[in-house]
Structure formats: C-alpha cells, structure tokens
mmCIF file of C-alpha atoms in Angstrom:
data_model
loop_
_atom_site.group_PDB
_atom_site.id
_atom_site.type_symbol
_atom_site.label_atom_id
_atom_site.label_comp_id
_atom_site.label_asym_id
_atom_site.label_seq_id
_atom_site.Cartn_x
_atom_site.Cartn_y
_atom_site.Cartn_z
ATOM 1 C CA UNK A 595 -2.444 18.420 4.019
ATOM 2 C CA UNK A 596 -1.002 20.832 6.371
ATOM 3 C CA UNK A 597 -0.383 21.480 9.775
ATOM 4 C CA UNK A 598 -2.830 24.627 10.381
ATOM 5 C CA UNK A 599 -5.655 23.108 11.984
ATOM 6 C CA UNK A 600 -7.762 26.538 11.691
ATOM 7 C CA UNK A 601 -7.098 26.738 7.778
ATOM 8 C CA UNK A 602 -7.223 22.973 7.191
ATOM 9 C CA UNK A 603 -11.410 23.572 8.754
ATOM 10 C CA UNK A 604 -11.696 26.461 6.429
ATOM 11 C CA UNK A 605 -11.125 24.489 3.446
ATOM 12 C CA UNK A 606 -13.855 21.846 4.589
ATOM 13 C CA UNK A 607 -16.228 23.669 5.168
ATOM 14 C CA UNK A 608 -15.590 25.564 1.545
ATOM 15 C CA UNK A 609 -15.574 22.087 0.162
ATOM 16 C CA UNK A 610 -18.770 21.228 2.107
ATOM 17 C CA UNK A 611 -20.390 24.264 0.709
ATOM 18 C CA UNK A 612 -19.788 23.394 -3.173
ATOM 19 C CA UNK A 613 -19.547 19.291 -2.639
ATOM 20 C CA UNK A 614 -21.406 16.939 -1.549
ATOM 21 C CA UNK A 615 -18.517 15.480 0.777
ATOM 22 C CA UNK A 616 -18.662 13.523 4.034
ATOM 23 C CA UNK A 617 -15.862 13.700 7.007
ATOM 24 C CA UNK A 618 -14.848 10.592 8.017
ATOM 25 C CA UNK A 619 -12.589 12.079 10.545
ATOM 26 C CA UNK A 620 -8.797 10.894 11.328
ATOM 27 C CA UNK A 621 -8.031 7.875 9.026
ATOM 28 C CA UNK A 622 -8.231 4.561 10.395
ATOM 29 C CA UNK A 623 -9.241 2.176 7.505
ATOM 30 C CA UNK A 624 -9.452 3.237 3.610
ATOM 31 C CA UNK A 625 -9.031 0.388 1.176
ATOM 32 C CA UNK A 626 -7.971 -2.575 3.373
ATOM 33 C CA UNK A 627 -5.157 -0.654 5.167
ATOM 34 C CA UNK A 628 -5.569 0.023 8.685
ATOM 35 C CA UNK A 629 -3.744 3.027 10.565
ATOM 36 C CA UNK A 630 -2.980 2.943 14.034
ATOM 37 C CA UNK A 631 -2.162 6.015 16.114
ATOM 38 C CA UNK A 632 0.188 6.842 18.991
ATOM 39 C CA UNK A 633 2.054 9.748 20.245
ATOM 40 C CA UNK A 634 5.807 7.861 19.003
ATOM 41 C CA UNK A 635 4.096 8.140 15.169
ATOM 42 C CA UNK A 636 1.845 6.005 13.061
ATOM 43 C CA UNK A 637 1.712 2.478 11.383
ATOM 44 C CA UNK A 638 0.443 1.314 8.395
ATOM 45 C CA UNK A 639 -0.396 -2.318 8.258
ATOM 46 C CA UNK A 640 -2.697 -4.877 6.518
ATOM 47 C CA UNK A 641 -3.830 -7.223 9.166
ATOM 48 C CA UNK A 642 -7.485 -7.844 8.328
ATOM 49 C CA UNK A 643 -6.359 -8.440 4.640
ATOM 50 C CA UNK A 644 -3.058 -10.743 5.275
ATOM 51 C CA UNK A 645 -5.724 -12.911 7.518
ATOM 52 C CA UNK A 646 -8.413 -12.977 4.636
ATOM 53 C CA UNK A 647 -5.419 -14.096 2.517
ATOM 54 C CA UNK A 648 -4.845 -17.050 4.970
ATOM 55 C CA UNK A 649 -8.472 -17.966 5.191
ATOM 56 C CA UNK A 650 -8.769 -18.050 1.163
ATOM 57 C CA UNK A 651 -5.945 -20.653 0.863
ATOM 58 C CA UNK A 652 -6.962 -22.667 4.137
ATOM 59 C CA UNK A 653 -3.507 -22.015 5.757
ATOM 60 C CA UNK A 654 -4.812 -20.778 9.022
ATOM 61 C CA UNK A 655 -3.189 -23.730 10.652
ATOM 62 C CA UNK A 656 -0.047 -23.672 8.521
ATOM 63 C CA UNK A 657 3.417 -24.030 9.651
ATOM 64 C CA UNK A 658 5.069 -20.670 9.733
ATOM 65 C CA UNK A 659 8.531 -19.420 8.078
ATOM 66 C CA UNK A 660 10.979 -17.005 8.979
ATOM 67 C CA UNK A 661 11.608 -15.677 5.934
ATOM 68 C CA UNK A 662 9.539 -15.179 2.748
ATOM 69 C CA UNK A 663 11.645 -17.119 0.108
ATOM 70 C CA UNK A 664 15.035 -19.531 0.527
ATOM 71 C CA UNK A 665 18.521 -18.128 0.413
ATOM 72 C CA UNK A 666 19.864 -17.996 -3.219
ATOM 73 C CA UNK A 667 17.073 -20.145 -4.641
ATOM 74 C CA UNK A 668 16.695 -19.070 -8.538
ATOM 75 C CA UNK A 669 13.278 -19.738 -9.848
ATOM 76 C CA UNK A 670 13.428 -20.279 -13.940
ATOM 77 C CA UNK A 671 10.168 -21.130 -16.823
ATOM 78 C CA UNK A 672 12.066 -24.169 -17.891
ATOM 79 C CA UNK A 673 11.352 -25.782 -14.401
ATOM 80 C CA UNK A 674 10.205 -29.727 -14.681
ATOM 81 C CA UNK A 675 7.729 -29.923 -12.172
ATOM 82 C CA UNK A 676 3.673 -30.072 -12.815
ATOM 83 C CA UNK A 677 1.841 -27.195 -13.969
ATOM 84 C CA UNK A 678 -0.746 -25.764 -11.452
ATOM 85 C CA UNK A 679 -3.858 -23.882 -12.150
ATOM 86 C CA UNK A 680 -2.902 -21.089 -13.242
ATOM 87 C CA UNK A 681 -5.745 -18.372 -12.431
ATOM 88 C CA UNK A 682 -5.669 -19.426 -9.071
ATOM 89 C CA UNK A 683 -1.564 -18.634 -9.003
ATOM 90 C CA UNK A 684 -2.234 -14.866 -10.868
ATOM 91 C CA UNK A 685 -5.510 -14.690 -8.159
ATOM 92 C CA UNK A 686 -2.599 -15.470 -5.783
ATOM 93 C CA UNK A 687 -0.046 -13.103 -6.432
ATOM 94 C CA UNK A 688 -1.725 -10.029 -7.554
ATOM 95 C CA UNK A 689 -3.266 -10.028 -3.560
ATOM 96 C CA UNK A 690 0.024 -10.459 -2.528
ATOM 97 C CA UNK A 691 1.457 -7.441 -4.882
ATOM 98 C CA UNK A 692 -1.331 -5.220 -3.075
ATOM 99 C CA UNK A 693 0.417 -6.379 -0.212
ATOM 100 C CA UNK A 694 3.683 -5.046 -0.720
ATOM 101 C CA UNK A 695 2.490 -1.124 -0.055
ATOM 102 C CA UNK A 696 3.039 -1.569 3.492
ATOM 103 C CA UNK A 697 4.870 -4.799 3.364
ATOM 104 C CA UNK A 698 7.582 -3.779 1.356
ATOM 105 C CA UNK A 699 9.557 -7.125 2.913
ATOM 106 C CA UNK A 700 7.737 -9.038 0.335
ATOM 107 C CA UNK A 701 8.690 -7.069 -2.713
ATOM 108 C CA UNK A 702 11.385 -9.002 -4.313
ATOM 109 C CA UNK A 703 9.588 -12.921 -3.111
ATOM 110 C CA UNK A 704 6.391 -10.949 -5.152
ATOM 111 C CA UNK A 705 8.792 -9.527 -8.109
ATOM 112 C CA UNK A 706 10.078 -12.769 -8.574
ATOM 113 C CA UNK A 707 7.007 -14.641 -8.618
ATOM 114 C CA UNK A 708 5.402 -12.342 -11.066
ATOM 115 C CA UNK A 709 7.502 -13.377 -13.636
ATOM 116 C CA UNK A 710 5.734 -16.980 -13.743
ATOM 117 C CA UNK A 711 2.173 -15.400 -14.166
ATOM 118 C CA UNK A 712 1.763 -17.074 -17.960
ATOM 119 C CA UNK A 713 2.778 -20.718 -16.968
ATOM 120 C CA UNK A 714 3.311 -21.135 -13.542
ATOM 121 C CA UNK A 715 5.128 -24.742 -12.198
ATOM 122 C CA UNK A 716 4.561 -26.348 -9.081
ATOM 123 C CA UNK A 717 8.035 -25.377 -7.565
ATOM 124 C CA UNK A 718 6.315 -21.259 -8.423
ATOM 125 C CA UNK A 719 3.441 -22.349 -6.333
ATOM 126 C CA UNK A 720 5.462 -23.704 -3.102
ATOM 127 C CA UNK A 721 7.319 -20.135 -3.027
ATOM 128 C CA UNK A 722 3.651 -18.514 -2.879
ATOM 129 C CA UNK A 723 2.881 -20.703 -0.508
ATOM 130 C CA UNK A 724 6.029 -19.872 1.271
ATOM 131 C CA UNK A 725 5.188 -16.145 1.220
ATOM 132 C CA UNK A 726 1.765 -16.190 2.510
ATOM 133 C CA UNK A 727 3.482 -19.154 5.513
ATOM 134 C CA UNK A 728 5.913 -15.790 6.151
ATOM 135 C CA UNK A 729 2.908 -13.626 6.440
ATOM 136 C CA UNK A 730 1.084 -15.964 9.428
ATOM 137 C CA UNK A 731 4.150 -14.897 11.526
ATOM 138 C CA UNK A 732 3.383 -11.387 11.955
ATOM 139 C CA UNK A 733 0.519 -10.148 9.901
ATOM 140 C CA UNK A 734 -0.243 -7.010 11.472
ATOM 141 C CA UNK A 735 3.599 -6.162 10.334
ATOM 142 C CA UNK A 736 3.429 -2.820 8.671
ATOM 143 C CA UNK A 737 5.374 0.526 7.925
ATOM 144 C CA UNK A 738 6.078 2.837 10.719
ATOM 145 C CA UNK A 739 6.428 6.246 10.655
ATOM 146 C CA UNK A 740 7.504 8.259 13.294
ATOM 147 C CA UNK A 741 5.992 11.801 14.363
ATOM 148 C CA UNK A 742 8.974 13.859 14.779
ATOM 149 C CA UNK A 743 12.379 14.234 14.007
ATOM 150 C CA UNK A 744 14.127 15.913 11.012
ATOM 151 C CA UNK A 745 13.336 15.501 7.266
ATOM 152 C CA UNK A 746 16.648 14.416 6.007
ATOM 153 C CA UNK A 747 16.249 12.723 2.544
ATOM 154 C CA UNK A 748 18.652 9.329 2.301
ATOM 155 C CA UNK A 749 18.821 7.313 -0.720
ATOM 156 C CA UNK A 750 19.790 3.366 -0.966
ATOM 157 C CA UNK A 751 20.721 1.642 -4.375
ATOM 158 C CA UNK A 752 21.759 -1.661 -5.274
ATOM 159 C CA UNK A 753 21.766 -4.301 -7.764
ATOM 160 C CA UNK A 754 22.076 -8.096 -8.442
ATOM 161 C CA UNK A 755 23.874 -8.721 -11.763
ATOM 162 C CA UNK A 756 22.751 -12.109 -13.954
ATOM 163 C CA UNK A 757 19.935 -12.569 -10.880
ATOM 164 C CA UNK A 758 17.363 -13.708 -13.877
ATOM 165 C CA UNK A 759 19.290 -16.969 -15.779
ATOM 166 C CA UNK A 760 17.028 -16.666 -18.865
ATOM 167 C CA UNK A 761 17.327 -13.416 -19.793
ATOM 168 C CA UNK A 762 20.465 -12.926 -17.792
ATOM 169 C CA UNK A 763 19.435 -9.869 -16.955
ATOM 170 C CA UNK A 764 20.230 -7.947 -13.646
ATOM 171 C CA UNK A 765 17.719 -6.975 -10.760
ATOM 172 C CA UNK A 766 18.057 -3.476 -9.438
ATOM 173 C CA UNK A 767 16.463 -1.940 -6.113
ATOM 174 C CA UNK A 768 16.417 1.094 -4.583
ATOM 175 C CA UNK A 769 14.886 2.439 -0.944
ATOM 176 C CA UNK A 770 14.897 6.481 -0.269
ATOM 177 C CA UNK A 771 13.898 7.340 3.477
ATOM 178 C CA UNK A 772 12.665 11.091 4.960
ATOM 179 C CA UNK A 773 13.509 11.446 8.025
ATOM 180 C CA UNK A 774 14.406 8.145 9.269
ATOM 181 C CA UNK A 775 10.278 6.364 7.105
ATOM 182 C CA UNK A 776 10.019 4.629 4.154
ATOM 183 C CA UNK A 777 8.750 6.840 1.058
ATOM 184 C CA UNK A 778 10.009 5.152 -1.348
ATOM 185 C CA UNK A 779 11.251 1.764 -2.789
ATOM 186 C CA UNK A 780 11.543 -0.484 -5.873
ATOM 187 C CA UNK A 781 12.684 -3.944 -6.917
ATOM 188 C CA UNK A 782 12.450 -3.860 -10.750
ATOM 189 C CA UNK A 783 14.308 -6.538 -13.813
ATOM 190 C CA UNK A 784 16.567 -4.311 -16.196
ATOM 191 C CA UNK A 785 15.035 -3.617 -19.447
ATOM 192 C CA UNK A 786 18.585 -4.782 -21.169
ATOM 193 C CA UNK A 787 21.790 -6.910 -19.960
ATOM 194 C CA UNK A 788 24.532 -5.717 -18.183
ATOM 195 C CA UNK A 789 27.947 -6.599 -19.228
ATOM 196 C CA UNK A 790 29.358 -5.333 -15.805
ATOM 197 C CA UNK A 791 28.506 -5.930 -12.620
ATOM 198 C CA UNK A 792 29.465 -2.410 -12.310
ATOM 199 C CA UNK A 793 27.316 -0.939 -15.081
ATOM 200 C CA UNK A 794 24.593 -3.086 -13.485
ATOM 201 C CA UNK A 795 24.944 -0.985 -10.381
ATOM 202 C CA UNK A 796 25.310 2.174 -12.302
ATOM 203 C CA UNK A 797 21.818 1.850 -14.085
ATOM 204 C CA UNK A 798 20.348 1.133 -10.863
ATOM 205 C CA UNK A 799 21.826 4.533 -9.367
ATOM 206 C CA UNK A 800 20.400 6.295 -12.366
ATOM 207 C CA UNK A 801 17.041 4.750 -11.608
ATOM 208 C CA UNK A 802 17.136 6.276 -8.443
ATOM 209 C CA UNK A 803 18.252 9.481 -9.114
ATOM 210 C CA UNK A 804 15.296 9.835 -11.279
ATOM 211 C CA UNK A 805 13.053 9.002 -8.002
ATOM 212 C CA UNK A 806 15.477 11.223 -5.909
ATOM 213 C CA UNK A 807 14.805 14.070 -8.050
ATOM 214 C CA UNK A 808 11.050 13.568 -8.032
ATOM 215 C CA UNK A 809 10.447 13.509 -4.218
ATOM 216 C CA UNK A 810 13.160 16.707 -3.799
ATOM 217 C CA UNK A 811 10.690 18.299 -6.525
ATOM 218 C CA UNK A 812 7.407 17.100 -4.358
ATOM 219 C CA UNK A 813 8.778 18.133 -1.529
ATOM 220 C CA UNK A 814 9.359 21.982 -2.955
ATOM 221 C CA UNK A 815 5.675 21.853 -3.825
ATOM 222 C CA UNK A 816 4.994 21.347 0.149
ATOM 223 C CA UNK A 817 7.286 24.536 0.398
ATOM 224 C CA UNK A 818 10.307 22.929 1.657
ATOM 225 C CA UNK A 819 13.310 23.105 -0.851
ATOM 226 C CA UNK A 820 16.794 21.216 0.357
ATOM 227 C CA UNK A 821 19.581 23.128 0.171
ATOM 228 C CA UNK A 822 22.057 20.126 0.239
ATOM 229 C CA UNK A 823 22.919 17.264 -1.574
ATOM 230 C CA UNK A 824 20.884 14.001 -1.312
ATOM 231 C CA UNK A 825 23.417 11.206 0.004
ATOM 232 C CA UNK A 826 23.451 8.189 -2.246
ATOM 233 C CA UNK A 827 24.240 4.727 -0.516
ATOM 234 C CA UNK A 828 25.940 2.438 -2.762
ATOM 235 C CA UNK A 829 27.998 -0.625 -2.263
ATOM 236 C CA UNK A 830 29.481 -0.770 -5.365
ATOM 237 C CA UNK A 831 33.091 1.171 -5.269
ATOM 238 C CA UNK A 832 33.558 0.965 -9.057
ATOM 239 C CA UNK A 833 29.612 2.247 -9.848
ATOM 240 C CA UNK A 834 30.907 5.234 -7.257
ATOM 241 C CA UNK A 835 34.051 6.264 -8.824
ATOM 242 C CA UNK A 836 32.221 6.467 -12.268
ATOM 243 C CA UNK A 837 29.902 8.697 -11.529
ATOM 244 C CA UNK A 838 32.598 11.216 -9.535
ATOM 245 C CA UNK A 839 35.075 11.120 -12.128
ATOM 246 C CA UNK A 840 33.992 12.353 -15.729
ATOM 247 C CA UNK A 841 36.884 11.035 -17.156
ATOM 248 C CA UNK A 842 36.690 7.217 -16.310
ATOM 249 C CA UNK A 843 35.706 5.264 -19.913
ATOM 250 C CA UNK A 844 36.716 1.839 -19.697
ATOM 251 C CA UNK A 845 33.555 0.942 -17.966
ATOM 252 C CA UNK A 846 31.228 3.855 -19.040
ATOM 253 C CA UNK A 847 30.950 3.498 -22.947
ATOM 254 C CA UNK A 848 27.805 0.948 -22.536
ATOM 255 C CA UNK A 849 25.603 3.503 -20.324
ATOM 256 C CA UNK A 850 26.898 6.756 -21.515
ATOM 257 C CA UNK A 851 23.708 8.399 -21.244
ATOM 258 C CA UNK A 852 22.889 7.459 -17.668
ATOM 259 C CA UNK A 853 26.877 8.571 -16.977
ATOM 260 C CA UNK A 854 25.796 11.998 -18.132
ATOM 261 C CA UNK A 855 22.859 12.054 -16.238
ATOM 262 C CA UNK A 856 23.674 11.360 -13.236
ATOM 263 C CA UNK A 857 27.054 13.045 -12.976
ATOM 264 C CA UNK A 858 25.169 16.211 -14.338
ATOM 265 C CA UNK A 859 22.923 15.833 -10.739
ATOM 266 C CA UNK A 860 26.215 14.758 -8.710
ATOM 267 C CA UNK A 861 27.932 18.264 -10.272
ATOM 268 C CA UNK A 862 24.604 20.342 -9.204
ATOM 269 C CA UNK A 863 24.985 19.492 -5.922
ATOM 270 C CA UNK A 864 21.419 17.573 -5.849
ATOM 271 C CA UNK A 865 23.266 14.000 -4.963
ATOM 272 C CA UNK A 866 26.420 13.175 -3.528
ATOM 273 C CA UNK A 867 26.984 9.398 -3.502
ATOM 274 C CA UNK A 868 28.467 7.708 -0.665
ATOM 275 C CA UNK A 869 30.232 4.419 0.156
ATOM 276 C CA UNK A 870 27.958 2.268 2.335
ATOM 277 C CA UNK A 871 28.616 -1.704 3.353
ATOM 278 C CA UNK A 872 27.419 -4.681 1.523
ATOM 279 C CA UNK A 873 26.099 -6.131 5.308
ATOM 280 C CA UNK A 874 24.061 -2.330 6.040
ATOM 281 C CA UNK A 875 23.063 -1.921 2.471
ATOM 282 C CA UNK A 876 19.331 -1.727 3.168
ATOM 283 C CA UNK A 877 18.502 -2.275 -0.895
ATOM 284 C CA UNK A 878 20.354 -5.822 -0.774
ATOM 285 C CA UNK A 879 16.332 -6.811 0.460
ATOM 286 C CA UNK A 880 15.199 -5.775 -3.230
ATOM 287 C CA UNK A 881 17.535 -7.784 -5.071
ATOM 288 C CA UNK A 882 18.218 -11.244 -3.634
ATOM 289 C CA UNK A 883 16.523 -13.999 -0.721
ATOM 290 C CA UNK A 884 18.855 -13.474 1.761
ATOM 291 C CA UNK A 885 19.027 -16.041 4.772
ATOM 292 C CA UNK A 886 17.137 -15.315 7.998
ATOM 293 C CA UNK A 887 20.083 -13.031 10.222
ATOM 294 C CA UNK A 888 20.646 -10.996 7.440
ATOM 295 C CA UNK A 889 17.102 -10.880 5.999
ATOM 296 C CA UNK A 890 15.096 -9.622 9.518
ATOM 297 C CA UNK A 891 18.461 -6.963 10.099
ATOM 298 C CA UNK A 892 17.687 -5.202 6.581
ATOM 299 C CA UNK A 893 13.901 -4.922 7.501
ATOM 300 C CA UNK A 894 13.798 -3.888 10.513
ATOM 301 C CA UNK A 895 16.468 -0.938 9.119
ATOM 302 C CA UNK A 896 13.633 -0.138 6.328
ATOM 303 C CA UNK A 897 10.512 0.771 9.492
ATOM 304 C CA UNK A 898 9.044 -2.716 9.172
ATOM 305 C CA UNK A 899 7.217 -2.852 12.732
ATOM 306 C CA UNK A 900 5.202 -5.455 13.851
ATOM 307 C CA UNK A 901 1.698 -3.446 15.499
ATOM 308 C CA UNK A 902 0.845 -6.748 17.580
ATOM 309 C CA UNK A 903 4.319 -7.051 19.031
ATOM 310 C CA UNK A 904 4.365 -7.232 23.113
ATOM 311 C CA UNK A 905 6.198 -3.898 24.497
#
C-alpha cells in the first residue's frame, strides 16, 4: 500500500524474485466482491453474490421491500409458530452475514436473526425472507469510497436499551468514518444488562473508543498520527455528561471501569464527545428496524451507493 508508484514496482519485482507470485493487476473481483472504478472514488459491492442468493431460494420473481425488517418488530425463541428446517435457515443467514461487509444496511436484520440459529420458527424465516426481498431492490448496492478529500476520523455510537426481551439485554452500535467512507461499524448484544438507559449508552461509547483507538493506532503505522481529538457522536445527553465530568456517581457506580476508561481518553485529548440528534444519529441503523423515511436517510449518510443507479 502506498502511493509511490516507482517503489510500490520495486517491491514486486523483489517479491517476484524470492516468490512465486502472480499480478493480477488493479482489483476488480477477489472473493465474491466486485470493485468498480471511477475518477469520483471506488465501490465495493456484491452483485453477482446477492443474485446467486436469489437464485438459491427461487425468489428471482419475488415481490420486493423497501426496507430489510418491519419497524419495531421484536423477534423472541418462545415464538408459537412452526419450526422450519433448520440447516437450511443457518445455510441462510451465514450468506447473508458475508453480506454485510459491504452491505452494512443489513447488519442489525442479520444480528438479529443470528440469534435464532439453534431453533429457528417460522416467523425467523419470513424476516430472512424479508432480507433477501430487500436485497432484489438494489443488489449491486455497495460501499463507496471517495478518492479525495481530507482524512478526518468521526465516530458514531448508540444504543437500544431492553432491545432483546429474553435476556433484556441492550443492543449497542457504533459507525467510525475517515474522511467522509465507512471503516468501521458494529451492531453487537451486551454481554450483561443495563440498569440505565444511560449506562446502556455509556458501554456502547466505551466499545467504541476501544475501536477509535485502534484505527488512530493503524493509522500511525501508515505514518499519519492525528494531532486532535476524535469527535464522538452521541445522542444520549446523560451518557455525555458522564464521561466529561469525573465527579458524576449516581449513574456511574455500575460501569466504573468503562467510566475510567474512557474519561482517561476524553482527558488525553484522543476523543472529545459531542452532542449529535436522535433523527442524524447514523448508529440508530445498528440498533433498531426503523421505518422506511428514516431507514434509507441513515444509509445513504453511512456511503451506501447503489453502482446500477441511473445518473
């Protein structure tokens, strides 16, 4: 990686000399994903491999939907309808998780549905369905990434507390952008309960101050060290305040350790976290079904272009 085209030639040829290697040139395909070129930037999409999808489940002809899963729906094990097979549902859903590295849309329909892989119901098998009905719309929809521009490093958190009735557990996401693409994002379920809404939010800022701090690390490898603070978008006021003021306990004694942890980075100067609106939070994506306005507003914020589109 580099932009020295003389030196990058160099190092083939040394390679070529001491490896058997062979030069396949600019990327275009590697491993289903397909990369398409043009002087604006790149995209990153999965077309052949969303249409092979379609093909495998005969839904060529299927009718499509807007959105990948319905607004507020809350899929639970103790569900009444019919068991399906289920090695066809894991089959199902671990093609769709390979589809979330440049579909990262589908994250938190996948997420959820992963949950069901040891007895899956009927009413689990509609939302794949669902998804891969989503998918016909646009499936040469993919990541873009633009070829200039600065390399500002942005973080997004958020988190959706009691989002898993079982466990009652909380759902935390995060989305970190350089220079305007997607490098990284997550839609995980807590390892513990939350007894806040506000320390739910909190452990999902710590869990991406932890990727923050990797990628400003990375990016010091590639000889490029930032000098200022990496802004933190969060929507939760309360989640803000704690990790500003090192004196605020009422809501801090449950997650003291990620407290310390992440005021420690906030007190550096690595992260400064900043207010952001529920509506622009790009994260909300990795935490709940939203309805179809809001939904295609939050992707198209996270680079989500469609390759086929008409200009």
């Amino acid at each position: 990686m580099g932009n020295d085209e003389k030196t990058i030639k160099e190092v083939k040829i040394h390679l070529h000399k001491n490896f058997s290697i062979k030069d396949l040139r600019p990327l275009k395909y590697l491993i289903g994903i397909e990369v398409a070129r043009s002087p604006g930037g790149f995209v990153i999409s999965q077309r052949k491999y969303t249409l092979d999808i379609l093909e495998d489940c005969g839904m060529q002809r299927c009718r499509p939907s807007k959105f990948p899963m319905e607004q507020n729906l809350c899929l639970t094990k103790d569900d009444d309808s019919k068991e399906v097979d289920a090695a066809k549902y894991r089959r199902l859903v671990g093609r769709l998780l390979y589809l979330t590295v440049p579909r990262p849309d589908i994250a938190y329909s996948v997420n959820q549905l992963s949950q069901f892989l040891n007895c899956p119901r009927q009413v689990h098998m509609d939302v794949v369905h669902r998804v891969i009905r989503y998918l016909k719309t646009t499936p040469g929809r993919g990541l873009f990434f633009p070829s200039s521009g600065n390399l500002n490093l942005i973080a997004y958190c958020d988190a959706s507390w009691f989002s898993f009735p079982t466990t009652k557990r909380s759902n935390i996401g995060y989305y970190i952008s350089l220079g305007g693409a997607p490098v990284s994002w997550r839609t995980k379920k807590q390892s513990i309960v939350s007894r806040s809404s506000a320390e739910a939010e909190y452990r999902a800022m710590a869990t991406t101050v932890c990727e923050v701090l990797w990628i400003r690390w990375l990016l010091e490898d590639f000889d490029y060290k930032k000098d200022y603070a990496t802004p933190l978008m969060c929507d939760n006021e309360a989640a803000k305040h704690i990790a500003e003021n090192s004196v605020y306990h009422e809501r801090t004694k449950h997650v003291e350790m990620d407290c310390y942890f992440v005021r420690e980075r906030v007190t550096s100067g690595e992260i400064k976290p900043c207010k952001i609106k529920s509506k622009l939070q790009p994260a909300d994506i990795f935490t709940k079904a939203l309805g179809t306005y809001q939904f295609r507003f939050l992707r198209d914020k996270l680079g989500v272009r469609n390759l086929h589109s008409p200009t």
